Amino acid sequence: MQLSDGRLYANIRPYVGWTGQQHVRLKAYSSDEGATWAHAEAEPALPDASPGEDEGSVVGDPDNKVVYFVHPFGDARANLTVWRSRDDAATWPDTINVYSGEWRHAC
Protein backbone atom coordinates (compact mmCIF):
# COMPACT_ATOMS: atom_id res chain seq x y z
CA MET A 1 0.00 0.00 0.00
CA GLN A 2 1.08 3.59 -0.52
CA LEU A 3 2.20 5.60 2.51
CA SER A 4 1.73 9.34 3.04
CA ASP A 5 5.23 10.11 1.71
CA GLY A 6 4.57 8.17 -1.53
CA ARG A 7 6.62 5.08 -0.65
CA LEU A 8 5.05 1.66 -1.07
CA TYR A 9 4.87 -0.59 2.00
CA ALA A 10 4.74 -4.37 1.78
CA ASN A 11 3.85 -6.55 4.76
CA ILE A 12 5.11 -10.06 4.04
CA ARG A 13 4.69 -13.43 5.69
CA PRO A 14 8.06 -15.05 6.41
CA TYR A 15 9.16 -17.42 3.71
CA VAL A 16 10.70 -20.85 4.09
CA GLY A 17 14.42 -20.27 4.41
CA TRP A 18 14.10 -16.92 6.23
CA THR A 19 16.96 -16.88 8.75
CA GLY A 20 16.15 -13.61 10.51
CA GLN A 21 13.97 -13.10 13.58
CA GLN A 22 11.37 -15.85 13.74
CA HIS A 23 7.59 -15.68 14.32
CA VAL A 24 7.18 -12.10 13.10
CA ARG A 25 6.04 -10.54 9.85
CA LEU A 26 8.47 -8.94 7.41
CA LYS A 27 8.31 -5.48 5.87
CA ALA A 28 9.83 -3.89 2.79
CA TYR A 29 9.61 -0.48 1.14
CA SER A 30 9.86 0.88 -2.39
CA SER A 31 10.57 4.51 -3.24
CA ASP A 32 10.20 4.11 -7.01
CA GLU A 33 6.59 2.93 -7.43
CA GLY A 34 7.56 -0.72 -6.95
CA ALA A 35 10.30 -0.95 -9.59
CA THR A 36 12.76 -1.92 -6.85
CA TRP A 37 12.34 -2.90 -3.20
CA ALA A 38 14.56 -2.65 -0.15
CA HIS A 39 15.52 -5.97 1.43
CA ALA A 40 12.81 -7.41 3.65
CA GLU A 41 13.40 -7.00 7.36
CA ALA A 42 11.66 -8.27 10.48
CA GLU A 43 8.68 -6.33 11.87
CA PRO A 44 8.88 -7.33 15.56
CA ALA A 45 5.57 -5.68 16.51
CA LEU A 46 3.56 -7.95 14.19
CA PRO A 47 3.47 -11.69 14.95
CA ASP A 48 3.44 -14.58 12.52
CA ALA A 49 3.18 -18.11 13.91
CA SER A 50 4.91 -20.15 11.22
CA PRO A 51 6.78 -19.31 8.01
CA GLY A 52 4.30 -19.17 5.15
CA GLU A 53 1.42 -20.37 7.33
CA ASP A 54 -1.05 -17.48 7.39
CA GLU A 55 -1.75 -14.56 5.17
CA GLY A 56 -2.43 -11.10 6.51
CA SER A 57 -4.12 -8.06 5.04
CA VAL A 58 -3.02 -4.44 5.06
CA VAL A 59 -5.19 -1.43 4.28
CA GLY A 60 -4.76 2.20 5.14
CA ASP A 61 -5.51 5.86 4.79
CA PRO A 62 -2.30 7.52 3.57
CA ASP A 63 -3.74 11.03 3.96
CA ASN A 64 -3.87 10.42 7.73
CA LYS A 65 -0.81 8.07 8.02
CA VAL A 66 -3.09 5.28 9.31
CA VAL A 67 -2.37 1.64 8.41
CA TYR A 68 -4.32 -1.43 9.55
CA PHE A 69 -3.01 -4.99 9.63
CA VAL A 70 -5.34 -8.00 10.11
CA HIS A 71 -3.95 -11.39 11.13
CA PRO A 72 -4.46 -14.18 13.69
CA PHE A 73 -2.78 -13.70 17.06
CA GLY A 74 -1.24 -16.93 18.34
CA ASP A 75 -0.21 -20.29 16.95
CA ALA A 76 -3.55 -21.24 15.36
CA ARG A 77 -5.83 -19.66 12.80
CA ALA A 78 -7.88 -18.07 15.56
CA ASN A 79 -8.06 -14.80 17.45
CA LEU A 80 -8.46 -12.54 14.44
CA THR A 81 -6.78 -9.31 15.48
CA VAL A 82 -6.47 -5.84 13.97
CA TRP A 83 -3.32 -3.79 14.59
CA ARG A 84 -3.36 -0.05 13.90
CA SER A 85 -0.47 2.25 13.11
CA ARG A 86 -0.93 6.00 13.11
CA ASP A 87 2.53 6.79 11.75
CA ASP A 88 2.81 5.11 8.32
CA ALA A 89 3.51 1.63 9.74
CA ALA A 90 6.48 2.80 11.84
CA THR A 91 4.86 1.60 15.09
CA TRP A 92 1.84 -0.60 15.90
CA PRO A 93 0.61 0.48 19.36
CA ASP A 94 -3.11 -0.32 18.98
CA THR A 95 -4.63 -3.82 18.78
CA ILE A 96 -8.11 -5.22 19.09
CA ASN A 97 -9.28 -8.82 18.92
CA VAL A 98 -12.29 -8.83 16.61
CA TYR A 99 -13.05 -12.57 16.58
CA SER A 100 -11.77 -15.19 19.01
CA GLY A 101 -12.93 -18.28 17.12
CA GLU A 102 -11.24 -20.15 14.27
CA TRP A 103 -11.20 -18.56 10.84
CA ARG A 104 -9.55 -19.20 7.49
CA HIS A 105 -8.30 -16.05 5.76
CA ALA A 106 -8.14 -12.30 6.16
CA CYS A 107 -9.87 -10.25 3.47
Backbone as a ProteinNet text record, in pm:
[ID]
protein_1_A
[PRIMARY]
MQLSDGRLYANIRPYVGWTGQQHVRLKAYSSDEGATWAHAEAEPALPDASPGEDEGSVVGDPDNKVVYFVHPFGDARANLTVWRSRDDAATWPDTINVYSGEWRHAC
[TERTIARY]
83.5	0	87.7	30.9	108.2	99.3	212.8	219.9	207.2	196.1	172.8	287.4	408.9	522.7	543.3	451.1	457.1	525.2	600	662.2	555.9	590.9	505.3	553.5	458.4	486.6	432	516.8	473.9	489.7	384.2	384.9	383.1	485.2	510.7	514.8	451.9	469	608.3	671.4	805.6	804.2	907.4	916.2	1004.9	986.7	1070.2	1214	1303.2	1442.3	1480.6	1381.4	1410.4	1492.9	1607.3	1695.6	1698.9	1621.2	1615.4	1525.8	1483	1397.2	1276.2	1245.5	1136.8	1004.4	895.1	759.2	713.1	764.5	718.2	699.6	621.9	604.1	730.1	737.9	846.7	788.9	874	831.3	936.9	892.7	983.1	920.7	1005.8	960.7	1016.5	940.6	986	965.1	1065.8	1056.6	1042.3	1028.4	1019.5	899.3	786.5	659.4	664.2	750.9	755.8	854.5	930.5	1030.1	1139.3	1179.6	1275.5	1226.9	1273.7	1233.7	1356.9	1352.1	1456.5	1447	1554.7	1551.6	1447	1379.2	1280.7	1352.2	1286.5	1339.7	1227.1	1264.5	1166	1085.4	957.2	868.4	827.7	908.6	888.3	752.5	685.3	557	442.1	463.9	355.9	390.9	314.2	347.1	309.8	378.1	344.1	386.6	291.7	317.7	420.4	402.9	491.1	522.4	644.4	677.6	579.5	520	429.9	295.7	263.8	142	15.7	15.8	-105.4	-81.1	-181.1	-174.7	-217.2	-195.6	-242.8	-285.4	-365.2	-411.7	-374.1	-339	-301.8	-387.1	-446.1	-518.7	-483.8	-509.4	-476	-536.1	-508.8	-550.5	-425.3	-356.2	-229.6	-242.3	-357.9	-374.2	-361.9	-393.1	-386.8	-279.7	-191.4	-81.1	-128.5	-253.3	-308.8	-297.4	-248.2	-236.6	-296	-374.2	-431.9	-375.3	-348.4	-301.1	-392.6	-442.6	-534	-466.9	-466.7	-394.8	-434.9	-421.4	-446.5	-338.4	-373.7	-278.2	-262.4	-149.8	-123.6	-78.5	-73.3	-20.9	-123.4	-249.8	-354.7	-422.2	-503.7	-583.3	-706.4	-682.5	-787.8	-745.6	-834	-805.5	-771.5	-864.5	-846.1	-828.6	-715.8	-677.8	-646	-680.2	-647.3	-544.9	-433.5	-332.4	-348.5	-326.3	-336.4	-208.5	-158.6	-46.6	-98.9	-53.8	-93.3	23.7	132.3	252.6	315.3	232.1	280.7	352.7	299.3	350.8	485.3	523	647.9	632.1	516.2	486.2	343.6	314.9	183.9	131.6	97.6	61.1	-80.5	-170	-310.5	-348.2	-412	-463	-602.3	-681.2	-811.4	-841.7	-885.9	-927.8	-1071.4	-1095.1	-1228.7	-1306.2	-1236.3	-1304.6	-1213.7	-1261.5	-1176.9	-1185.1	-1279.7	-1292.9	-1196.7	-1206.9	-1123.9	-1175.2	-1085	-1119.6	-1018.2	-1041.8	-955.3	-863.7	-913.7	-829.7	-876.9	-780.9	-814.3	-860.1	-936.2	-986.8	-916.1
-117.4	0	123.4	235.9	359	435.2	482.5	560.1	708.3	790.6	933.6	1003.2	949.7	1011	956.8	871.5	817.4	682.1	640.2	507.8	399	282.7	165.8	80.9	24.7	-58.7	-198.7	-298.6	-437.4	-506.7	-574.6	-654.7	-800.2	-876.4	-1006.1	-1115.9	-1230.4	-1343.4	-1400.6	-1449.4	-1505.1	-1622.4	-1635.3	-1742	-1854.1	-1972.4	-2085.1	-2050.2	-2064.3	-2026.8	-1894.2	-1818.3	-1691.9	-1723.9	-1658.6	-1687.7	-1575.9	-1471.6	-1361.4	-1395	-1291.7	-1309.9	-1393.8	-1492	-1585.2	-1538.9	-1588.6	-1568.4	-1422.9	-1347.4	-1210.4	-1190.2	-1090.1	-1054.4	-984.1	-968	-894.2	-769.6	-670	-547.6	-508.1	-441.6	-388.5	-261.8	-175.2	-47.7	-27.1	45.8	87.6	238.1	305.7	450.8	486.6	384.3	410.7	339.5	349	293.1	142.2	73.8	-71.6	-128.4	-43.4	-94.7	-172.1	-121.9	-192.2	-186	-281.5	-290	-304.9	-243.1	-264.9	-409.5	-461.1	-596.9	-606.3	-718.7	-741.3	-748	-694	-700.5	-736.6	-785.8	-826.9	-707.2	-732.3	-633.2	-690	-667.1	-733.3	-708.6	-598.7	-568.4	-653.1	-719.3	-795.1	-943.4	-1026.8	-1169.2	-1248.5	-1359.3	-1457.8	-1592.7	-1684.3	-1810.6	-1897.8	-1923.5	-2015	-1957.8	-1982.3	-1931.2	-1979.2	-1883.9	-1916.7	-1972.1	-1971.5	-2037.4	-1955.2	-1829.3	-1747.8	-1619.6	-1583.8	-1455.5	-1346.5	-1225	-1110.2	-1005.4	-911.3	-806.1	-670.2	-579.3	-443.5	-347.1	-252.1	-142.6	-15.6	97.7	219.7	343.4	452.8	586	673.1	678.8	752.3	900.5	959.9	1102.5	1128.8	1027.3	1041.7	954.7	891.9	807.4	684.6	642.5	528.2	402.6	293.6	164.2	60	-32.1	-142.7	-274.3	-365.5	-498.9	-598.8	-698.8	-800.2	-936	-1011.4	-1139.4	-1214	-1346.8	-1418.1	-1385.6	-1394.7	-1370.3	-1499.8	-1565.5	-1692.6	-1797.1	-1921	-2029.5	-2093.7	-2061.8	-2123.9	-2016.3	-2060.9	-1965.9	-1929.1	-1852.7	-1807.5	-1671.2	-1610.2	-1480.1	-1374.9	-1354	-1253.8	-1117.3	-1054.4	-930.7	-822.5	-699.6	-584.1	-500.2	-470.6	-379.3	-247.7	-135.8	-4.5	75.4	132.1	224.5	362.4	463.2	600.1	681.8	610	678.7	606.1	574.2	511.3	378.5	297.1	162.7	163.2	274.6	279.9	209.6	227.3	159.5	105.6	6.7	-59.9	-66.8	48.2	47.9	-1.8	-1.3	-32.3	-168.7	-252.7	-381.6	-404.1	-480.1	-522	-660.4	-750.2	-882.2	-868.7	-899.7	-882.8	-1013.3	-1127.8	-1257.2	-1360.9	-1426.9	-1519.5	-1663.3	-1692.5	-1828	-1857	-1978.2	-2015.1	-1945.1	-1919.6	-1855.7	-1900.6	-1869.7	-1919.9	-1814.3	-1702.4	-1605.4	-1463.6	-1371.7	-1230.3	-1183.1	-1077.2	-1025.2	-898.4
0	0	0	-44.9	-51.6	79.9	128.6	251.2	219.6	323.2	303.6	229.6	238.8	170.5	29.3	-18.3	-153.1	-164.3	-60.5	-65.3	-62.4	-117.4	-107.4	9.8	84	199.7	173	191.6	177.8	312.3	353.8	475.6	428.7	465.5	404.2	509.2	478.9	569.2	548.6	655.7	641.2	544.7	468.5	370.5	424	370.9	409.2	371.5	464.4	441.5	504.7	553.4	622.5	746.1	762.6	874.8	977.8	956.7	1051.4	1170.4	1240.6	1357.9	1320.5	1402.4	1373.9	1435.6	1380.6	1432.2	1429.6	1332.8	1310.3	1160.3	1124.4	984.6	934.2	802.9	740.9	675.2	654.7	586.7	485.3	380.3	279.4	221.8	168.2	113.9	-26.7	-106.5	-238.9	-250.8	-302.5	-324	-471.6	-557.3	-701.4	-764.3	-695.5	-742.7	-764.4	-689.3	-695.3	-795.3	-863.8	-959	-886	-769.2	-684.7	-540.6	-460.5	-319.6	-231.5	-115.2	-14.9	32.5	88.6	142.6	253	258.6	365.4	499	600.6	736.4	832.2	948.5	1048	1096.7	1125.1	1186.6	1322.8	1427	1556.2	1621.6	1588.3	1651	1596.8	1482	1418.6	1414.8	1485.4	1495.4	1371.1	1353.7	1252	1307.1	1321.2	1390.7	1320.7	1194.3	1121.7	984.8	934.4	801.1	694.9	624.7	514.9	556.1	684.5	733	709	747	738.7	661.4	584.6	516.7	613	575.9	650.9	550.9	594	504.3	559.9	469.2	505.6	424.6	492.7	428.3	503.3	442.9	513.9	453.6	519.6	478.7	476.5	362	357.2	389.2	364.7	396.2	545.6	627.1	772.5	836.9	755.5	801.6	879.6	859.2	931.1	845.1	907.2	841	934.6	878.3	955.1	903.2	996.2	962.6	1032	957.5	1010.8	999	1110.1	1112.8	1241	1244.1	1369.4	1471.7	1597.6	1705.9	1783.3	1767.5	1833.9	1733.4	1778.1	1694.8	1603.1	1617.7	1535.8	1451.6	1358.5	1280	1360.5	1465	1555.7	1609.9	1685	1745.3	1639.6	1548.1	1443.7	1509.4	1480.1	1547.7	1444.7	1479.1	1396.7	1473	1407.1	1458.9	1385	1455	1390.4	1413.9	1304.9	1310.8	1272.9	1342.9	1310.8	1256.6	1221.6	1174.7	1054.9	955.7	832.2	857.4	946.2	974.4	1046.4	1107.6	1184.1	1318.2	1382.3	1509.2	1503.1	1587.6	1590	1734.1	1794.4	1936	1967.7	1870	1898.2	1842.1	1924.7	1878.1	1935	1860.3	1908.5	1850.9	1936.9	1892	1844.4	1716.8	1661.1	1651.6	1662.2	1657.8	1722.5	1826.6	1901.1	1849.6	1762.9	1711.6	1597.4	1542.9	1427.3	1302.5	1209.6	1083.9	980.1	855.6	749.2	688.7	644	576	604	608.3	616.4	478.9	474.9	347.5	310.1
[MASK]
+++++++++++++++++++++++++++++++++++++++++++++++++++++++++++++++++++++++++++++++++++++++++++++++++++++++++++

